[in-house]
Amino acid sequence: MTKAKVLSGKYVRTPTIYDDYRDIAQCWMLQILIKLGVHSVLFYGHRCMDGDVLFELGLGHLLEMDEFNGNEAKAALQKQYDDLSASPLPVIPSKTQLAKNIAWIAKKVGLNETEQDILHFRVIVSRHLALKTCIDNIANGLDLLMTSHVLGRLLGHNAADVERALNSGGRLIRTGLIYFSSDMEDFTKKMTLLPGFADNLFVKHENLYSLFENNFSQAAPSRLTAADYSHLVEDIALLKNYLTDALEIKRKGVNVLIYGTPGSGKTEFVKMLSEEIGHPLFEVVSENAAGGPVCRANRFRSFRLSQHILDCNQAKPLILFDEIEDVFKVSDGDDEETNHGKTIGMKAWINKLLEGNQIPSFWLSNNLRCLDKAFIRRFDYVIEMNTPPRSVRSKILDQYLGGIEVSSSWKANMAEHEYLNPAVIERAAKVIEIAKQRMPEIQPEKALERTLGNTLEAMGLPRSPRHSVSNVTHYRLDILNTDCNIKELSEGLRLHGEGRLCLYGPPGTGKSAFGKYLAEALDRPLILRRASDILSPYLGLTERNMADMFIEAAQENAVLLLDEADSFLRDRNGATRNWEVSEVNEMLTQMESFNGIFIAATNLMSTLDAAALRRFDMKVKFDYLKPEQAWQMFQDFTTKHQLVATEENRAQLCKEHLLTPGDFANVERQSRLSSIKSAQNLIEKLKAECRVKPEGTKQAIGF
């Protein structure tokens, strides 16, 4: 026997929805219990499976008896049903807030009377526990036809009309307001509503779009402008014109795919673009009211709903669907071979979705591995958006750090960090701005470096910029020992703005530093890449990194300096693996199509591929310092450190044939740790630098 819930000696009525729906809810319950026979499931013999149902129908006294009698409960229910049938049946109220909201939706998406009543019924069930218990106990295994007959009886509609309403072609299903599945056991699970939607329907809304705040919402204004995406100026121009035209003529199936690394500004780009063309942007939500993720099916349903609800908006909005990685999985973790039919069906459904959307939509992803090629082909425009180029990073730093006191030199150095994206900068700036209010003594530059570095390190990225060429000594063309007029070469590059150079020679002779000098002389940024920045163990990624390097240089109008170029331009005749050949081929292809200034530096000229050598406009040898050049650098050093240089020092220096500008730079760095006390001391340190070179070792043992 089920014991009654007792409070102050009386059974407590379970709270239900507003009293306006009490009569119609009781009518539906009696029809389900008697007409559809559910009473035999809930009440039989001396057992009561759910006392709330009886109490809701005013039969709570049957639960307070010493022993529950199922036959007596059935007789009481039958009497109520007979009394109900003898009078005009109650109808769904039309003056409630729920009814008004459903009427507004019906007008927006074109629901007929049958569809409105089905939606009304399903929403009331979501808030009426006793009614839900009754409807969920209808026999399992009901298909669409049987479900239509049940709802037809309850709502007073023709079963065929109900079936059409619940069919995949009906507006309730096409809009995503209701999802129907015959596979589910509980009746309410066969007809599911979007999470949070039912609750919102009972509330008055000043802005009726807030009815769907759990499904889609208007995007916040962008913090960036078109000027912050100067590297995408051509894409912006094309998209602005294409989208404007699509909105004016209401073209169907307009979709834009934007992919790239997290935090690279994809969402802000879409917001900016929407503002540029003067149309509002709505986002499909990815997080529910409780802060949890919205499942794949519900996000798609929210997207479909937004297409129908917003299609009537006179402002002609755009829609943003972010983080599509999970929702575009075709098998949801299932084995594709054993679920072939399901997979093909899902692909066809998504393809149809992309071809028939009424409102132009943006789809954002961090990578394309989740997308089938059949999906990608259906996007009108595709943009890859990774970390913005340095010039843009510099602007973003200025914008987000405007209220924080940092030096221009610090920002210039931080802009060199190739992995620094807008999201990381914005969050770090927010932390420091708040911290500074409580810690006025905080050092902003150090605090920002720590905050930015911690985030970047957690992402598996370097904490600070690593692509830099530092010159401890002042770089001068007259102390370079090259086989051409380097000053004339620099002037030629300045006049023509493009060229491919191969700089070769021993380490430390000034090859890489020449790239930095040239960039400064031409007032261009320098992009430095080394083998470790490009090589990847994953198939094809090395070639992709090469291509990205040239793309970035073209976007920045930068001098591109590739150090350790022999790693990618080695002679293909000696290759033993296919990928070694493909890497060289990719580098040659990129070099040939690049119209800027490209400098390849190598210490191993003899290993370079013959075809690669032909593609360089000039091959410049950087050799060891001539005696007079070494002496000039020696005098500069001694003057700076207030040492006295003698002719004896000069004679000793002339015997060293392996000196490079890099040796003087190394000794300069050493002087910070251990001071150089005399010119002779400087000579000894330079000799030591020469002795550790392979050539120096050979000389020392007599070869």
XYZ file of C-alpha atoms in Angstrom:
703
model
C 0.000 0.000 0.000
C 1.262 3.448 -0.849
C 1.414 5.714 2.162
C -0.024 9.175 1.809
C 2.139 12.260 2.220
C 0.954 13.899 5.446
C 1.324 17.464 6.634
C -0.766 18.631 9.624
C -2.820 15.463 9.251
C -3.788 16.089 5.607
C -2.491 14.929 2.262
C -0.576 17.759 0.587
C -1.559 18.627 -2.956
C 1.389 18.565 -5.324
C 1.921 22.054 -6.817
C 0.877 22.184 -10.452
C 0.658 24.813 -13.150
C -1.686 27.761 -12.947
C -5.308 27.121 -12.014
C -6.319 28.192 -15.530
C -5.191 24.768 -16.746
C -6.544 22.668 -13.894
C -9.820 21.724 -15.600
C -8.268 20.799 -18.946
C -5.467 18.884 -17.228
C -7.962 16.855 -15.171
C -9.981 16.184 -18.315
C -6.902 14.824 -20.094
C -5.953 12.725 -17.059
C -9.403 11.089 -16.879
C -9.384 10.403 -20.605
C -5.973 8.748 -20.309
C -6.901 6.764 -17.211
C -10.318 5.528 -18.358
C -10.557 5.932 -22.118
C -7.007 4.712 -22.736
C -6.953 2.233 -19.806
C -3.944 3.551 -17.899
C -5.796 3.104 -14.558
C -4.971 -0.606 -14.723
C -1.263 0.238 -14.714
C -1.374 2.765 -11.861
C -4.056 1.284 -9.553
C -4.733 -2.417 -9.068
C -5.430 -4.718 -6.180
C -4.121 -3.155 -2.999
C -1.400 -1.115 -4.714
C -1.320 2.497 -5.785
C 1.652 3.308 -8.039
C 1.189 7.072 -7.830
C -0.854 8.844 -5.191
C -0.349 12.280 -6.752
C -2.638 11.337 -9.637
C -5.547 10.484 -7.316
C -5.025 13.512 -5.157
C -4.922 15.785 -8.210
C -8.345 14.423 -9.164
C -9.758 15.014 -5.681
C -9.577 11.372 -4.642
C -6.838 11.738 -2.049
C -9.149 10.307 0.646
C -8.762 6.883 -0.961
C -5.104 6.936 0.085
C -5.916 7.635 3.733
C -7.790 4.379 4.225
C -6.172 1.558 6.119
C -5.912 -0.441 2.931
C -5.960 0.883 -0.604
C -8.623 -0.637 -2.906
C -7.837 -0.500 -6.618
C -11.372 -1.395 -7.691
C -12.803 1.394 -5.587
C -10.325 3.843 -7.156
C -11.309 2.670 -10.641
C -15.010 3.095 -9.849
C -14.432 6.615 -8.551
C -12.435 7.513 -11.663
C -15.145 6.025 -13.913
C -17.809 8.146 -12.206
C -15.724 11.308 -12.706
C -15.221 10.396 -16.350
C -18.952 9.791 -16.875
C -19.792 13.121 -15.255
C -17.172 14.795 -17.463
C -18.587 13.218 -20.624
C -22.117 14.354 -19.781
C -21.112 18.015 -19.961
C -19.267 20.075 -22.609
C -15.582 19.217 -22.335
C -13.217 21.973 -21.172
C -11.051 23.568 -23.825
C -7.499 24.832 -23.791
C -7.547 28.387 -22.346
C -6.822 31.111 -24.878
C -6.226 34.125 -22.615
C -3.259 32.900 -20.583
C 0.310 34.084 -21.077
C 1.190 30.628 -22.382
C -1.581 30.846 -24.975
C -0.464 34.333 -26.043
C 3.126 33.226 -26.485
C 2.103 30.147 -28.468
C -0.142 32.324 -30.658
C 2.793 34.638 -31.353
C 4.998 31.684 -32.298
C 2.227 30.290 -34.482
C 2.024 33.565 -36.351
C 5.798 33.677 -36.793
C 6.264 30.148 -38.156
C 2.786 29.412 -39.522
C 1.441 26.781 -37.105
C -2.103 25.603 -37.763
C -4.682 24.934 -35.022
C -3.760 21.272 -34.645
C -0.056 22.095 -34.319
C -0.786 24.811 -31.762
C -2.870 22.439 -29.631
C -0.150 19.765 -29.757
C 2.438 22.287 -28.631
C 0.102 23.593 -25.920
C -0.519 20.054 -24.656
C 3.172 19.160 -24.621
C 4.101 22.326 -22.722
C 1.392 21.776 -20.084
C 2.599 18.193 -19.592
C 6.102 19.522 -18.885
C 4.756 21.461 -15.876
C 2.039 19.094 -14.607
C 3.598 16.107 -12.843
C 0.394 14.096 -12.409
C -0.564 14.520 -16.066
C 2.968 13.548 -17.068
C 2.682 10.375 -14.980
C -0.535 9.426 -16.736
C 0.682 10.058 -20.287
C 4.031 8.343 -19.675
C 2.247 5.143 -18.621
C 0.539 4.652 -21.960
C 1.785 1.336 -23.363
C 5.323 1.400 -24.765
C 6.041 0.903 -28.430
C 3.676 3.497 -29.848
C 4.719 4.492 -33.353
C 3.805 7.723 -35.113
C 0.406 6.392 -36.208
C -0.632 5.218 -32.730
C 0.717 8.380 -31.123
C -1.378 10.423 -33.537
C -4.509 8.487 -32.570
C -3.836 9.053 -28.845
C -3.298 12.791 -29.261
C -6.255 13.007 -31.617
C -8.551 11.593 -28.924
C -7.204 13.883 -26.213
C -7.200 17.073 -28.261
C -10.300 16.460 -30.368
C -8.473 16.502 -33.696
C -8.458 14.128 -36.618
C -5.664 11.553 -36.208
C -4.506 12.198 -39.780
C -4.048 15.914 -39.015
C -2.040 15.053 -35.914
C 0.099 12.620 -37.898
C 0.866 15.309 -40.475
C 1.791 17.695 -37.667
C 4.250 15.186 -36.149
C 5.672 14.098 -39.476
C 9.156 15.276 -40.444
C 7.560 17.656 -42.941
C 5.340 19.312 -40.323
C 6.237 22.753 -39.038
C 6.536 21.635 -35.430
C 9.300 19.234 -36.427
C 10.934 21.324 -39.162
C 11.268 24.329 -36.878
C 12.712 22.244 -34.040
C 9.935 23.214 -31.607
C 9.256 19.521 -31.027
C 11.383 16.475 -31.738
C 9.500 13.199 -32.266
C 11.063 9.747 -31.896
C 9.159 6.445 -31.858
C 12.161 4.712 -30.254
C 11.680 6.251 -26.805
C 9.587 4.420 -24.185
C 8.039 7.274 -22.193
C 5.404 9.200 -24.096
C 6.927 12.578 -23.192
C 10.338 11.426 -24.400
C 8.820 10.615 -27.752
C 7.926 14.298 -28.050
C 10.717 16.414 -26.571
C 10.917 20.173 -26.240
C 14.056 22.258 -26.351
C 15.526 22.684 -22.831
C 14.184 25.740 -20.997
C 11.689 26.532 -23.748
C 8.584 25.427 -21.824
C 9.492 27.497 -18.757
C 9.929 30.620 -20.877
C 6.507 30.185 -22.466
C 4.750 30.788 -19.146
C 6.439 34.181 -18.706
C 5.556 37.554 -20.181
C 8.368 38.946 -22.326
C 8.890 42.581 -23.239
C 10.972 41.388 -26.165
C 9.394 38.233 -27.482
C 12.779 37.072 -28.817
C 13.747 36.488 -25.200
C 11.376 33.514 -25.344
C 14.225 31.744 -27.075
C 17.119 32.957 -24.933
C 17.998 29.330 -24.161
C 18.247 28.628 -27.886
C 19.634 31.744 -29.549
C 20.356 35.298 -28.484
C 21.565 38.545 -29.987
C 25.334 38.803 -30.037
C 27.179 41.466 -28.061
C 28.916 44.265 -30.014
C 32.374 43.533 -31.361
C 35.381 45.021 -29.606
C 37.383 44.927 -32.836
C 36.996 46.775 -36.118
C 37.826 46.039 -39.731
C 41.166 47.789 -39.176
C 42.102 45.016 -36.736
C 41.743 42.504 -39.575
C 43.846 44.314 -42.147
C 45.343 40.966 -43.184
C 41.846 39.871 -44.284
C 40.882 43.028 -46.168
C 40.105 41.150 -49.391
C 37.975 38.562 -47.582
C 36.079 41.314 -45.784
C 35.322 43.153 -49.033
C 34.078 39.999 -50.767
C 31.927 38.876 -47.839
C 30.386 42.298 -47.269
C 29.157 42.464 -50.836
C 28.076 38.832 -51.031
C 26.158 38.875 -47.756
C 24.517 42.212 -48.485
C 23.214 40.854 -51.770
C 22.081 37.578 -50.129
C 20.128 39.473 -47.482
C 18.474 41.794 -49.984
C 17.143 39.014 -52.232
C 16.717 36.473 -49.385
C 18.944 33.870 -51.033
C 18.745 30.421 -49.414
C 21.623 28.207 -48.365
C 24.183 30.975 -47.694
C 26.849 29.662 -45.297
C 30.325 30.869 -44.351
C 32.858 28.594 -42.640
C 35.577 30.175 -40.498
C 38.156 27.902 -38.889
C 41.452 28.293 -37.073
C 43.201 28.160 -33.724
C 41.190 28.926 -30.556
C 41.208 32.589 -29.565
C 42.298 33.845 -32.972
C 39.349 36.251 -33.209
C 36.843 34.238 -35.264
C 33.803 35.248 -33.232
C 34.859 38.902 -33.094
C 35.402 38.815 -36.847
C 31.814 37.703 -37.447
C 30.493 40.367 -35.063
C 32.585 43.017 -36.794
C 31.421 41.922 -40.241
C 27.756 42.027 -39.171
C 28.230 45.563 -37.882
C 30.024 46.579 -41.079
C 27.017 45.615 -43.209
C 24.527 46.954 -40.644
C 22.611 43.773 -39.768
C 22.032 42.218 -36.320
C 23.746 38.957 -35.402
C 22.199 36.153 -33.358
C 24.190 33.314 -31.797
C 23.046 29.723 -31.327
C 23.722 28.998 -27.659
C 26.227 26.322 -26.675
C 25.628 26.542 -22.911
C 22.404 25.917 -21.033
C 20.978 27.969 -18.154
C 22.769 25.754 -15.625
C 26.142 26.381 -17.278
C 26.400 22.929 -18.867
C 26.905 22.149 -22.542
C 23.945 21.908 -24.903
C 23.837 18.561 -26.667
C 24.440 18.222 -30.378
C 20.814 17.497 -31.332
C 19.465 20.464 -29.383
C 21.978 22.863 -30.909
C 20.870 21.823 -34.379
C 17.236 22.205 -33.316
C 17.993 25.670 -31.925
C 19.597 26.589 -35.234
C 16.564 25.410 -37.191
C 14.260 27.279 -34.810
C 16.273 30.486 -35.217
C 15.957 30.201 -38.994
C 12.156 30.225 -38.773
C 11.705 32.722 -35.929
C 14.200 35.276 -37.251
C 13.221 34.909 -40.878
C 10.391 37.404 -40.326
C 12.669 39.965 -38.681
C 12.601 43.144 -40.754
C 16.215 43.891 -39.795
C 17.325 40.805 -41.791
C 19.691 39.245 -39.254
C 22.623 36.866 -39.563
C 23.202 33.736 -37.472
C 26.387 32.513 -35.799
C 26.899 28.831 -34.954
C 30.127 28.575 -32.934
C 32.160 25.510 -31.882
C 30.784 23.116 -34.472
C 33.417 20.412 -33.797
C 31.070 18.108 -31.912
C 27.808 18.726 -33.736
C 29.228 17.850 -37.157
C 30.356 14.361 -36.145
C 28.504 12.007 -38.454
C 28.457 8.961 -36.161
C 28.712 10.411 -32.646
C 31.349 7.858 -31.653
C 29.592 4.902 -33.266
C 31.435 2.561 -35.544
C 30.836 3.823 -39.062
C 30.810 0.353 -40.608
C 28.174 -1.067 -38.274
C 26.097 2.126 -38.442
C 26.466 2.813 -42.130
C 22.809 3.642 -42.692
C 22.703 5.992 -39.716
C 25.894 7.739 -40.844
C 24.717 8.238 -44.402
C 21.389 9.511 -43.122
C 23.091 12.036 -40.850
C 25.288 13.277 -43.689
C 22.289 13.726 -45.948
C 20.398 15.561 -43.187
C 23.275 18.004 -42.557
C 23.766 18.551 -46.283
C 20.093 19.421 -46.604
C 20.391 21.761 -43.619
C 23.260 23.641 -45.276
C 21.426 23.912 -48.572
C 18.101 25.179 -47.255
C 18.727 27.674 -44.443
C 16.736 30.870 -44.900
C 19.150 33.195 -43.077
C 22.858 33.600 -43.954
C 24.852 31.748 -41.315
C 28.417 31.650 -40.016
C 29.848 28.334 -38.831
C 32.962 28.479 -36.624
C 35.402 25.679 -35.848
C 38.842 25.300 -34.284
C 39.787 22.653 -36.866
C 38.397 20.918 -39.935
C 39.085 17.332 -38.883
C 35.462 17.055 -37.712
C 34.023 18.044 -41.081
C 33.353 15.660 -43.926
C 34.527 17.005 -47.288
C 30.938 16.796 -48.494
C 30.048 19.409 -45.858
C 32.957 21.712 -46.719
C 31.942 21.794 -50.386
C 28.577 23.227 -49.400
C 29.969 26.354 -47.762
C 29.910 29.430 -49.968
C 33.046 30.923 -48.447
C 35.777 29.429 -46.261
C 38.353 31.415 -44.256
C 41.214 30.084 -42.199
C 41.917 32.372 -39.270
C 44.907 31.615 -37.099
C 46.958 33.915 -34.902
C 46.876 37.351 -36.571
C 50.056 38.759 -38.119
C 52.379 40.928 -36.083
C 51.010 44.262 -37.294
C 47.525 43.217 -36.163
C 48.848 41.807 -32.874
C 50.429 45.186 -32.246
C 47.085 46.977 -32.782
C 45.265 44.527 -30.526
C 47.841 45.046 -27.783
C 47.321 48.802 -28.073
C 43.567 48.378 -27.832
C 43.336 45.937 -24.927
C 46.237 47.403 -22.951
C 45.145 51.012 -23.408
C 44.481 51.478 -19.691
C 47.654 49.703 -18.537
C 50.989 51.494 -18.357
C 53.411 49.529 -20.501
C 56.209 50.851 -22.662
C 56.041 50.920 -26.441
C 59.204 48.807 -26.584
C 57.560 46.140 -24.393
C 54.506 46.051 -26.669
C 56.710 45.903 -29.760
C 58.591 42.941 -28.338
C 55.425 41.145 -27.217
C 53.883 41.651 -30.671
C 56.677 39.422 -31.974
C 55.034 36.451 -30.241
C 53.504 34.529 -33.147
C 51.038 32.630 -30.910
C 49.631 35.672 -29.134
C 45.944 35.864 -30.021
C 43.193 38.369 -29.105
C 41.492 36.123 -26.535
C 44.693 35.581 -24.545
C 45.510 39.306 -24.603
C 42.005 40.338 -23.548
C 41.885 37.987 -20.549
C 45.371 38.905 -19.360
C 44.535 42.617 -19.583
C 41.368 42.065 -17.538
C 43.319 40.272 -14.801
C 45.965 42.993 -14.548
C 43.436 45.857 -14.591
C 41.552 44.312 -11.664
C 44.733 43.366 -9.782
C 46.125 46.890 -10.139
C 43.098 48.328 -8.334
C 44.051 46.369 -5.221
C 47.829 46.380 -5.796
C 48.841 49.833 -7.055
C 52.505 48.854 -6.701
C 52.175 46.067 -9.279
C 54.632 46.163 -12.197
C 52.334 45.836 -15.243
C 54.917 44.531 -17.701
C 56.136 41.734 -15.435
C 52.604 40.875 -14.361
C 51.428 40.711 -17.971
C 54.386 38.543 -18.956
C 53.546 36.124 -16.163
C 49.813 36.051 -16.954
C 50.295 35.701 -20.694
C 53.129 33.226 -20.267
C 51.174 30.969 -17.916
C 48.279 30.735 -20.371
C 50.487 30.159 -23.391
C 52.549 27.544 -21.564
C 49.377 25.699 -20.541
C 48.481 25.594 -24.242
C 51.847 23.993 -25.019
C 53.253 27.195 -26.509
C 56.386 29.208 -25.663
C 56.006 31.764 -22.887
C 57.747 34.572 -24.712
C 58.651 35.540 -28.296
C 61.351 33.324 -29.736
C 61.662 34.628 -33.286
C 64.205 37.379 -32.828
C 67.717 38.165 -34.008
C 69.642 40.112 -31.416
C 72.711 42.154 -32.229
C 74.860 42.722 -29.179
C 77.366 44.568 -31.338
C 76.356 47.284 -33.782
C 75.690 45.773 -37.228
C 77.808 47.332 -39.951
C 78.030 46.428 -43.614
C 81.699 47.408 -43.853
C 82.789 44.630 -41.501
C 81.026 41.899 -43.503
C 83.310 39.772 -45.675
C 81.001 38.919 -48.578
C 81.684 38.029 -52.211
C 79.455 40.841 -53.498
C 78.790 44.492 -52.772
C 76.352 44.034 -49.901
C 75.456 47.728 -49.787
C 74.538 47.730 -53.450
C 72.482 44.570 -52.916
C 70.564 46.226 -50.084
C 69.795 49.231 -52.265
C 68.553 46.989 -55.077
C 66.166 45.229 -52.708
C 64.913 48.588 -51.466
C 64.182 49.775 -55.023
C 62.497 46.617 -56.319
C 60.918 45.321 -53.098
C 61.466 41.649 -53.874
C 64.213 39.101 -54.227
C 65.324 35.617 -53.228
C 68.711 35.404 -51.539
C 70.754 32.464 -50.345
C 73.277 33.513 -47.687
C 75.853 30.853 -46.932
C 79.045 30.591 -44.969
C 80.412 29.695 -41.538
C 78.350 30.328 -38.393
C 78.583 33.814 -36.896
C 79.524 35.594 -40.108
C 76.403 37.792 -40.006
C 73.947 35.975 -42.276
C 70.898 36.023 -40.003
C 71.772 39.453 -38.623
C 71.771 40.773 -42.194
C 68.093 39.827 -42.438
C 67.303 41.962 -39.394
C 69.423 44.822 -40.700
C 67.673 44.692 -44.072
C 64.197 44.665 -42.493
C 65.049 47.741 -40.424
C 66.614 49.500 -43.395
C 63.511 48.856 -45.521
C 61.158 49.673 -42.626
C 59.561 46.243 -42.899
C 58.835 43.640 -40.224
C 61.091 40.606 -40.029
C 59.682 37.092 -39.898
C 62.289 34.623 -38.712
C 61.759 30.890 -38.923
C 64.059 28.054 -37.960
C 63.847 24.348 -38.675
C 62.332 23.640 -35.253
C 59.444 26.009 -36.027
C 58.470 24.212 -39.219
C 59.342 20.538 -38.892
C 56.532 18.296 -37.655
C 56.272 14.528 -37.127
C 52.749 14.571 -38.581
C 52.317 13.820 -42.255
C 51.835 16.949 -44.342
C 52.094 19.403 -41.444
C 55.668 20.453 -42.266
C 54.549 21.439 -45.752
C 51.596 23.285 -44.265
C 53.884 25.202 -41.904
C 56.040 26.205 -44.867
C 53.028 27.539 -46.739
C 51.828 29.451 -43.662
C 55.257 31.046 -43.314
C 55.099 32.498 -46.826
C 51.450 33.518 -46.447
C 52.227 35.448 -43.263
C 55.193 37.186 -44.898
C 53.011 38.246 -47.832
C 50.280 39.550 -45.500
C 52.794 41.507 -43.421
C 54.896 42.685 -46.390
C 57.744 41.347 -44.289
C 61.302 40.242 -44.903
C 61.184 36.458 -44.526
C 64.341 34.927 -43.091
C 64.628 31.127 -43.017
C 67.551 30.027 -40.876
C 68.948 26.506 -41.225
C 67.486 26.427 -44.735
C 69.511 23.323 -45.604
C 66.964 21.324 -43.566
C 64.373 21.937 -46.307
C 66.459 22.401 -49.441
C 68.688 19.333 -49.225
C 69.645 17.515 -52.413
C 66.745 15.228 -53.398
C 69.122 12.736 -55.011
C 70.142 11.620 -51.550
C 66.598 11.350 -50.205
C 65.548 7.948 -48.853
C 61.977 8.793 -47.778
C 59.076 10.231 -49.758
C 58.434 13.008 -47.264
C 61.987 14.319 -47.715
C 61.278 14.892 -51.406
C 57.821 16.392 -50.771
C 59.250 18.912 -48.297
C 61.815 20.134 -50.822
C 59.155 20.287 -53.539
C 56.851 22.343 -51.314
C 59.633 24.774 -50.422
C 60.550 25.259 -54.081
C 56.917 25.840 -55.014
C 56.435 28.417 -52.277
C 59.669 30.206 -53.161
C 58.690 30.471 -56.799
C 55.277 31.994 -56.076
C 56.485 34.402 -53.368
C 56.776 38.023 -54.519
C 58.459 39.471 -51.447
C 61.955 39.336 -49.971
C 63.031 35.832 -48.964
C 66.380 35.118 -47.354
C 67.604 31.567 -46.794
C 70.622 31.216 -44.500
C 72.706 28.054 -44.333
C 76.040 26.805 -43.070
C 75.931 23.802 -45.429
C 75.851 25.151 -48.966
C 77.184 21.936 -50.459
C 74.098 19.962 -49.403
C 71.538 22.175 -51.190
C 69.462 20.869 -54.088
C 70.560 22.103 -57.517
C 67.019 23.146 -58.425
C 66.832 25.200 -55.251
C 70.043 27.029 -56.062
C 68.660 28.002 -59.474
C 65.673 29.666 -57.832
C 67.766 32.133 -55.831
C 68.376 35.496 -57.489
C 71.685 35.775 -55.671
C 73.870 33.457 -53.649
C 76.023 35.469 -51.271
C 78.943 33.994 -49.379
C 79.631 35.353 -45.876
C 83.197 34.512 -44.877
C 85.492 35.007 -41.909
C 86.618 38.546 -41.175
C 89.502 39.996 -43.098
C 92.384 41.179 -40.895
C 91.468 44.850 -41.325
C 87.819 44.140 -40.501
C 88.779 42.164 -37.409
C 91.043 45.005 -36.310
C 88.247 47.543 -36.826
C 85.902 45.503 -34.629
C 88.674 45.068 -32.065
C 89.182 48.840 -31.868
C 85.430 49.452 -31.529
C 85.344 46.990 -28.637
C 88.325 48.415 -26.778
C 87.027 51.974 -27.180
C 83.642 50.994 -25.765
C 85.251 49.248 -22.767
C 87.981 51.886 -22.312
C 90.855 49.513 -23.094
C 94.144 50.380 -24.837
C 94.777 48.564 -28.138
C 98.418 48.214 -29.292
C 100.178 47.232 -32.507
C 101.209 44.020 -30.779
C 97.522 43.264 -30.296
C 96.992 43.915 -33.997
C 99.770 41.515 -34.973
C 98.287 38.819 -32.764
C 94.835 39.418 -34.184
C 96.062 39.091 -37.792
C 97.103 35.502 -37.074
C 93.502 34.556 -36.273
C 91.851 33.671 -39.598
C 88.592 32.268 -38.213
C 87.187 35.344 -36.527
C 83.565 36.359 -37.186
C 81.296 39.174 -35.976
C 79.572 36.485 -33.930
C 82.766 35.894 -31.955
C 82.875 39.530 -30.902
C 79.191 39.301 -29.953
C 79.897 36.232 -27.797
C 82.768 37.952 -26.012
C 80.539 41.010 -25.471
C 78.021 38.794 -23.702
C 80.794 37.207 -21.642
C 81.881 40.646 -20.450
C 78.566 40.979 -18.631
C 79.497 38.012 -16.451
C 83.259 38.433 -16.253
C 84.804 41.806 -17.032
C 87.547 42.127 -19.660
C 90.459 43.846 -17.972
C 92.794 44.505 -20.917
C 93.161 44.330 -24.685
C 95.329 41.260 -24.241
C 92.546 39.654 -22.216
C 90.238 40.362 -25.169
C 92.727 38.701 -27.553
C 92.774 35.548 -25.402
C 88.992 35.318 -25.339
C 88.774 35.719 -29.115
C 91.409 32.998 -29.568
C 89.367 30.731 -27.324
C 86.316 31.274 -29.561
C 88.375 30.246 -32.606
C 89.813 27.136 -30.949
C 86.395 25.571 -30.353
C 85.535 25.724 -34.064
C 86.134 22.572 -36.126
C 88.598 24.440 -38.327
C 90.369 25.796 -35.265
C 90.783 22.282 -33.848
C 92.395 21.098 -37.073
C 94.852 23.979 -37.050
C 95.743 23.331 -33.436
C 96.842 19.739 -34.139
C 98.852 20.601 -37.214
C 96.568 19.864 -40.139
